[in-house]
Amino acid sequence: MRGTDETSGSLFSYVDLEARIPARHPLRKIRQVVNDALASLDGEFEELYTDFGRPSIAPERLIRASLIQILFSIRSERQLMEQMQYNLLFRWFVGLGIDDAVWVPTVFTKNRDRLLTTDMSRKVMAAILAHREVAPLLSDDHFSVDGTLVKAWASMKSFQPKATDTPSDDDPGGPSGQDNPTEDHPEPTPSETDPMSRPTRQNRNAEVDFRGEKRSNATHASTTDPDARLYKKSPGTGAMLCFIGHALMENRNGLIVQGDLTQADGHAERRAALDMIHRHSPGSTRQLTLGADKGFDAAEFVADLRQACVTPHVAQKARYSAIDGRTTRHEGYALSIKHRKRIEDRLRHLGRDTGAIVVHP
């Protein structure tokens, strides 16, 4: 017998959100680990907030919502709030009931940025890595590092010459091609019969030809994102306004244990690598290993690693390599070079479109 296609709206629902999520869904384990880590930071959260004023969004919900945005590659907070209106999985993970109102995107963004600028994001990451179910998965001795370009939300048209303090002779500050009116030459007063002039509007997306124009970070800056830099990682590719995202991976299971974002320049990846390895293992006396690609094969960087008791398992350049037989003769060097390539998979989805690491369940 054929069923009827009739829509009957239900006024009440008696099914709990917990019952709607499959028992073996991967987010269940992630949510358990995250909730345990956030519970261990309850005292840290208490110190950040005052005892008076209007209640803000709970910091636990801010962090869980940000984690959902990262896991599912949601490209904006506005789209995140939109999906939380109808996605029961997102509501369950964040901790919102089915009747709870979703936050205004600007309110969510302001509360989240205020929380994460207090170094709380690093504390949350450390609490997750120290969890009893996560810590056994991590290696304490063998790591890999790499970086990728994170495209800035700024167009090449916004890369304009930097403003000078003193106006040039060619542009004294007034309209081009006209002298400033003086008392001796007052502007003519339009008569009532003259047609009304219409203001000329410039197209916001006007065509611009950059051919033959020399532009560099020393003379130009983006008007919409001044921190972005014009940069390219390899010859033969076009430069773009970007940042550099950095990641430190442990080699046992390929899990990211440290991350950073810096301005783009030729030495940023090496500086970030040293900062992340020191931050993850401060004052370590164990002999650590750090795998990296040929871009890290520089004498100064290798010397800094050796001074910090870190064996540089860096891929060798064809010429003038700072890595010699003292390192390459060991079996561990070949293993590090093999495992290092997994970090490229982790960074493949980082930043060029969404600025987030994608983890699909």
PDB file of C-alpha atoms in Angstrom, residues 157-313:
ATOM      1  CA  LYS A 157      44.109  45.389  -5.505  1.00  0.00           C
ATOM      2  CA  SER A 158      44.371  46.339  -1.847  1.00  0.00           C
ATOM      3  CA  PHE A 159      48.197  46.115  -2.057  1.00  0.00           C
ATOM      4  CA  GLN A 160      48.801  49.847  -2.407  1.00  0.00           C
ATOM      5  CA  PRO A 161      51.877  52.056  -1.983  1.00  0.00           C
ATOM      6  CA  LYS A 162      52.518  52.981   1.613  1.00  0.00           C
ATOM      7  CA  ALA A 163      51.386  56.462   2.615  1.00  0.00           C
ATOM      8  CA  THR A 164      54.149  58.990   3.262  1.00  0.00           C
ATOM      9  CA  ASP A 165      54.106  61.498   6.072  1.00  0.00           C
ATOM     10  CA  THR A 166      54.653  64.490   3.765  1.00  0.00           C
ATOM     11  CA  PRO A 167      52.515  65.039   0.677  1.00  0.00           C
ATOM     12  CA  SER A 168      54.394  64.904  -2.604  1.00  0.00           C
ATOM     13  CA  ASP A 169      54.626  67.784  -5.062  1.00  0.00           C
ATOM     14  CA  ASP A 170      52.566  65.864  -7.581  1.00  0.00           C
ATOM     15  CA  ASP A 171      49.653  65.499  -5.138  1.00  0.00           C
ATOM     16  CA  PRO A 172      49.488  68.487  -2.766  1.00  0.00           C
ATOM     17  CA  GLY A 173      46.319  67.227  -1.178  1.00  0.00           C
ATOM     18  CA  GLY A 174      43.732  68.958  -3.310  1.00  0.00           C
ATOM     19  CA  PRO A 175      41.895  67.708  -6.393  1.00  0.00           C
ATOM     20  CA  SER A 176      44.218  66.913  -9.268  1.00  0.00           C
ATOM     21  CA  GLY A 177      44.356  69.451 -12.059  1.00  0.00           C
ATOM     22  CA  GLN A 178      42.767  72.260  -9.994  1.00  0.00           C
ATOM     23  CA  ASP A 179      44.144  75.076  -7.865  1.00  0.00           C
ATOM     24  CA  ASN A 180      42.766  75.632  -4.414  1.00  0.00           C
ATOM     25  CA  PRO A 181      40.320  78.515  -4.377  1.00  0.00           C
ATOM     26  CA  THR A 182      41.523  81.742  -2.770  1.00  0.00           C
ATOM     27  CA  GLU A 183      39.848  84.949  -1.735  1.00  0.00           C
ATOM     28  CA  ASP A 184      40.956  86.678  -4.944  1.00  0.00           C
ATOM     29  CA  HIS A 185      39.379  83.995  -7.134  1.00  0.00           C
ATOM     30  CA  PRO A 186      36.160  82.818  -5.526  1.00  0.00           C
ATOM     31  CA  GLU A 187      34.276  79.903  -7.029  1.00  0.00           C
ATOM     32  CA  PRO A 188      31.476  80.916  -9.363  1.00  0.00           C
ATOM     33  CA  THR A 189      28.028  80.593  -7.878  1.00  0.00           C
ATOM     34  CA  PRO A 190      25.798  78.322  -9.989  1.00  0.00           C
ATOM     35  CA  SER A 191      22.648  79.922 -11.274  1.00  0.00           C
ATOM     36  CA  GLU A 192      19.211  78.416 -10.924  1.00  0.00           C
ATOM     37  CA  THR A 193      19.138  77.549 -14.628  1.00  0.00           C
ATOM     38  CA  ASP A 194      22.374  75.499 -14.532  1.00  0.00           C
ATOM     39  CA  PRO A 195      21.811  71.726 -14.582  1.00  0.00           C
ATOM     40  CA  MET A 196      22.489  69.884 -11.359  1.00  0.00           C
ATOM     41  CA  SER A 197      25.854  68.135 -11.431  1.00  0.00           C
ATOM     42  CA  ARG A 198      26.021  64.446 -10.591  1.00  0.00           C
ATOM     43  CA  PRO A 199      28.880  63.103  -8.467  1.00  0.00           C
ATOM     44  CA  THR A 200      31.154  60.714 -10.308  1.00  0.00           C
ATOM     45  CA  ARG A 201      31.437  57.284  -8.703  1.00  0.00           C
ATOM     46  CA  GLN A 202      34.387  55.019  -9.135  1.00  0.00           C
ATOM     47  CA  ASN A 203      33.662  51.347  -9.652  1.00  0.00           C
ATOM     48  CA  ARG A 204      34.554  49.414  -6.494  1.00  0.00           C
ATOM     49  CA  ASN A 205      35.882  46.532  -8.574  1.00  0.00           C
ATOM     50  CA  ALA A 206      37.607  48.499 -11.303  1.00  0.00           C
ATOM     51  CA  GLU A 207      39.999  46.780 -13.662  1.00  0.00           C
ATOM     52  CA  VAL A 208      43.642  47.182 -12.644  1.00  0.00           C
ATOM     53  CA  ASP A 209      46.670  46.277 -14.743  1.00  0.00           C
ATOM     54  CA  PHE A 210      49.751  45.477 -12.640  1.00  0.00           C
ATOM     55  CA  ARG A 211      51.966  44.686 -15.624  1.00  0.00           C
ATOM     56  CA  GLY A 212      55.354  46.377 -15.361  1.00  0.00           C
ATOM     57  CA  GLU A 213      54.670  47.723 -11.861  1.00  0.00           C
ATOM     58  CA  LYS A 214      57.247  46.896  -9.195  1.00  0.00           C
ATOM     59  CA  ARG A 215      55.659  46.042  -5.869  1.00  0.00           C
ATOM     60  CA  SER A 216      57.326  44.791  -2.696  1.00  0.00           C
ATOM     61  CA  ASN A 217      56.600  44.577   1.008  1.00  0.00           C
ATOM     62  CA  ALA A 218      59.049  47.434   1.599  1.00  0.00           C
ATOM     63  CA  THR A 219      57.070  49.923  -0.479  1.00  0.00           C
ATOM     64  CA  HIS A 220      53.524  48.527  -0.479  1.00  0.00           C
ATOM     65  CA  ALA A 221      51.024  47.278   2.105  1.00  0.00           C
ATOM     66  CA  SER A 222      47.495  45.944   2.027  1.00  0.00           C
ATOM     67  CA  THR A 223      44.875  48.482   3.005  1.00  0.00           C
ATOM     68  CA  THR A 224      42.474  45.786   4.255  1.00  0.00           C
ATOM     69  CA  ASP A 225      45.002  43.533   6.055  1.00  0.00           C
ATOM     70  CA  PRO A 226      48.225  45.420   6.873  1.00  0.00           C
ATOM     71  CA  ASP A 227      49.795  42.350   8.513  1.00  0.00           C
ATOM     72  CA  ALA A 228      49.618  40.279   5.310  1.00  0.00           C
ATOM     73  CA  ARG A 229      52.784  39.995   3.244  1.00  0.00           C
ATOM     74  CA  LEU A 230      53.370  39.362  -0.453  1.00  0.00           C
ATOM     75  CA  TYR A 231      55.194  36.035  -0.526  1.00  0.00           C
ATOM     76  CA  LYS A 232      55.725  32.782  -2.432  1.00  0.00           C
ATOM     77  CA  LYS A 233      57.344  29.572  -1.202  1.00  0.00           C
ATOM     78  CA  SER A 234      58.779  28.221  -4.433  1.00  0.00           C
ATOM     79  CA  PRO A 235      60.018  29.619  -7.755  1.00  0.00           C
ATOM     80  CA  GLY A 236      57.624  29.431 -10.646  1.00  0.00           C
ATOM     81  CA  THR A 237      54.562  30.163  -8.529  1.00  0.00           C
ATOM     82  CA  GLY A 238      52.771  33.464  -8.188  1.00  0.00           C
ATOM     83  CA  ALA A 239      53.201  35.535  -5.049  1.00  0.00           C
ATOM     84  CA  MET A 240      50.106  36.264  -2.969  1.00  0.00           C
ATOM     85  CA  LEU A 241      49.128  38.121   0.178  1.00  0.00           C
ATOM     86  CA  CYS A 242      49.406  35.538   2.910  1.00  0.00           C
ATOM     87  CA  PHE A 243      50.627  34.368   6.281  1.00  0.00           C
ATOM     88  CA  ILE A 244      52.500  31.163   7.132  1.00  0.00           C
ATOM     89  CA  GLY A 245      50.862  28.461   9.230  1.00  0.00           C
ATOM     90  CA  HIS A 246      53.246  26.163  11.118  1.00  0.00           C
ATOM     91  CA  ALA A 247      52.659  22.730  12.628  1.00  0.00           C
ATOM     92  CA  LEU A 248      54.690  20.370  14.796  1.00  0.00           C
ATOM     93  CA  MET A 249      53.738  16.685  14.452  1.00  0.00           C
ATOM     94  CA  GLU A 250      54.747  13.730  16.571  1.00  0.00           C
ATOM     95  CA  ASN A 251      55.847  10.792  14.433  1.00  0.00           C
ATOM     96  CA  ARG A 252      54.146   7.867  16.200  1.00  0.00           C
ATOM     97  CA  ASN A 253      50.577   8.479  15.007  1.00  0.00           C
ATOM     98  CA  GLY A 254      50.996  11.711  13.048  1.00  0.00           C
ATOM     99  CA  LEU A 255      49.121  13.947  15.510  1.00  0.00           C
ATOM    100  CA  ILE A 256      49.666  17.710  15.558  1.00  0.00           C
ATOM    101  CA  VAL A 257      50.978  18.789  18.958  1.00  0.00           C
ATOM    102  CA  GLN A 258      51.855  22.448  18.314  1.00  0.00           C
ATOM    103  CA  GLY A 259      50.737  25.125  15.888  1.00  0.00           C
ATOM    104  CA  ASP A 260      51.527  28.735  15.111  1.00  0.00           C
ATOM    105  CA  LEU A 261      50.778  31.504  12.617  1.00  0.00           C
ATOM    106  CA  THR A 262      53.342  34.135  11.659  1.00  0.00           C
ATOM    107  CA  GLN A 263      53.983  36.771   9.062  1.00  0.00           C
ATOM    108  CA  ALA A 264      55.413  35.462   5.818  1.00  0.00           C
ATOM    109  CA  ASP A 265      59.141  35.762   5.225  1.00  0.00           C
ATOM    110  CA  GLY A 266      62.027  33.495   4.293  1.00  0.00           C
ATOM    111  CA  HIS A 267      63.090  32.722   7.878  1.00  0.00           C
ATOM    112  CA  ALA A 268      59.666  32.385   9.515  1.00  0.00           C
ATOM    113  CA  GLU A 269      59.464  28.591   9.221  1.00  0.00           C
ATOM    114  CA  ARG A 270      62.832  28.023  10.903  1.00  0.00           C
ATOM    115  CA  ARG A 271      62.099  30.448  13.725  1.00  0.00           C
ATOM    116  CA  ALA A 272      58.688  28.892  14.305  1.00  0.00           C
ATOM    117  CA  ALA A 273      60.171  25.389  14.313  1.00  0.00           C
ATOM    118  CA  LEU A 274      62.571  26.315  17.107  1.00  0.00           C
ATOM    119  CA  ASP A 275      59.835  28.069  19.072  1.00  0.00           C
ATOM    120  CA  MET A 276      57.439  25.119  18.807  1.00  0.00           C
ATOM    121  CA  ILE A 277      59.977  22.452  19.778  1.00  0.00           C
ATOM    122  CA  HIS A 278      61.080  24.529  22.787  1.00  0.00           C
ATOM    123  CA  ARG A 279      57.470  25.201  23.745  1.00  0.00           C
ATOM    124  CA  HIS A 280      56.513  21.539  23.536  1.00  0.00           C
ATOM    125  CA  SER A 281      59.579  20.170  25.336  1.00  0.00           C
ATOM    126  CA  PRO A 282      60.992  23.046  27.406  1.00  0.00           C
ATOM    127  CA  GLY A 283      64.435  22.339  28.827  1.00  0.00           C
ATOM    128  CA  SER A 284      64.444  18.763  27.550  1.00  0.00           C
ATOM    129  CA  THR A 285      67.670  16.818  28.112  1.00  0.00           C
ATOM    130  CA  ARG A 286      66.556  13.840  25.988  1.00  0.00           C
ATOM    131  CA  GLN A 287      67.920  13.527  22.478  1.00  0.00           C
ATOM    132  CA  LEU A 288      64.946  14.532  20.330  1.00  0.00           C
ATOM    133  CA  THR A 289      64.736  14.264  16.559  1.00  0.00           C
ATOM    134  CA  LEU A 290      63.095  16.742  14.212  1.00  0.00           C
ATOM    135  CA  GLY A 291      62.280  15.870  10.608  1.00  0.00           C
ATOM    136  CA  ALA A 292      61.866  18.600   7.997  1.00  0.00           C
ATOM    137  CA  ASP A 293      62.077  19.196   4.260  1.00  0.00           C
ATOM    138  CA  LYS A 294      64.942  20.751   2.298  1.00  0.00           C
ATOM    139  CA  GLY A 295      63.778  24.270   3.083  1.00  0.00           C
ATOM    140  CA  PHE A 296      65.115  23.775   6.609  1.00  0.00           C
ATOM    141  CA  ASP A 297      68.560  22.657   5.447  1.00  0.00           C
ATOM    142  CA  ALA A 298      70.450  25.746   6.629  1.00  0.00           C
ATOM    143  CA  ALA A 299      73.646  25.776   8.662  1.00  0.00           C
ATOM    144  CA  GLU A 300      72.365  28.210  11.286  1.00  0.00           C
ATOM    145  CA  PHE A 301      69.144  26.269  11.849  1.00  0.00           C
ATOM    146  CA  VAL A 302      70.956  22.927  12.094  1.00  0.00           C
ATOM    147  CA  ALA A 303      73.422  24.399  14.588  1.00  0.00           C
ATOM    148  CA  ASP A 304      70.586  25.780  16.734  1.00  0.00           C
ATOM    149  CA  LEU A 305      68.913  22.354  16.806  1.00  0.00           C
ATOM    150  CA  ARG A 306      72.112  20.585  17.856  1.00  0.00           C
ATOM    151  CA  GLN A 307      72.646  23.133  20.625  1.00  0.00           C
ATOM    152  CA  ALA A 308      69.120  22.366  21.895  1.00  0.00           C
ATOM    153  CA  CYS A 309      69.818  18.580  22.010  1.00  0.00           C
ATOM    154  CA  VAL A 310      67.672  18.009  18.904  1.00  0.00           C
ATOM    155  CA  THR A 311      69.021  15.818  16.112  1.00  0.00           C
ATOM    156  CA  PRO A 312      68.203  17.488  12.778  1.00  0.00           C
ATOM    157  CA  HIS A 313      66.648  14.847  10.516  1.00  0.00           C
TER     158      HIS A 313
END
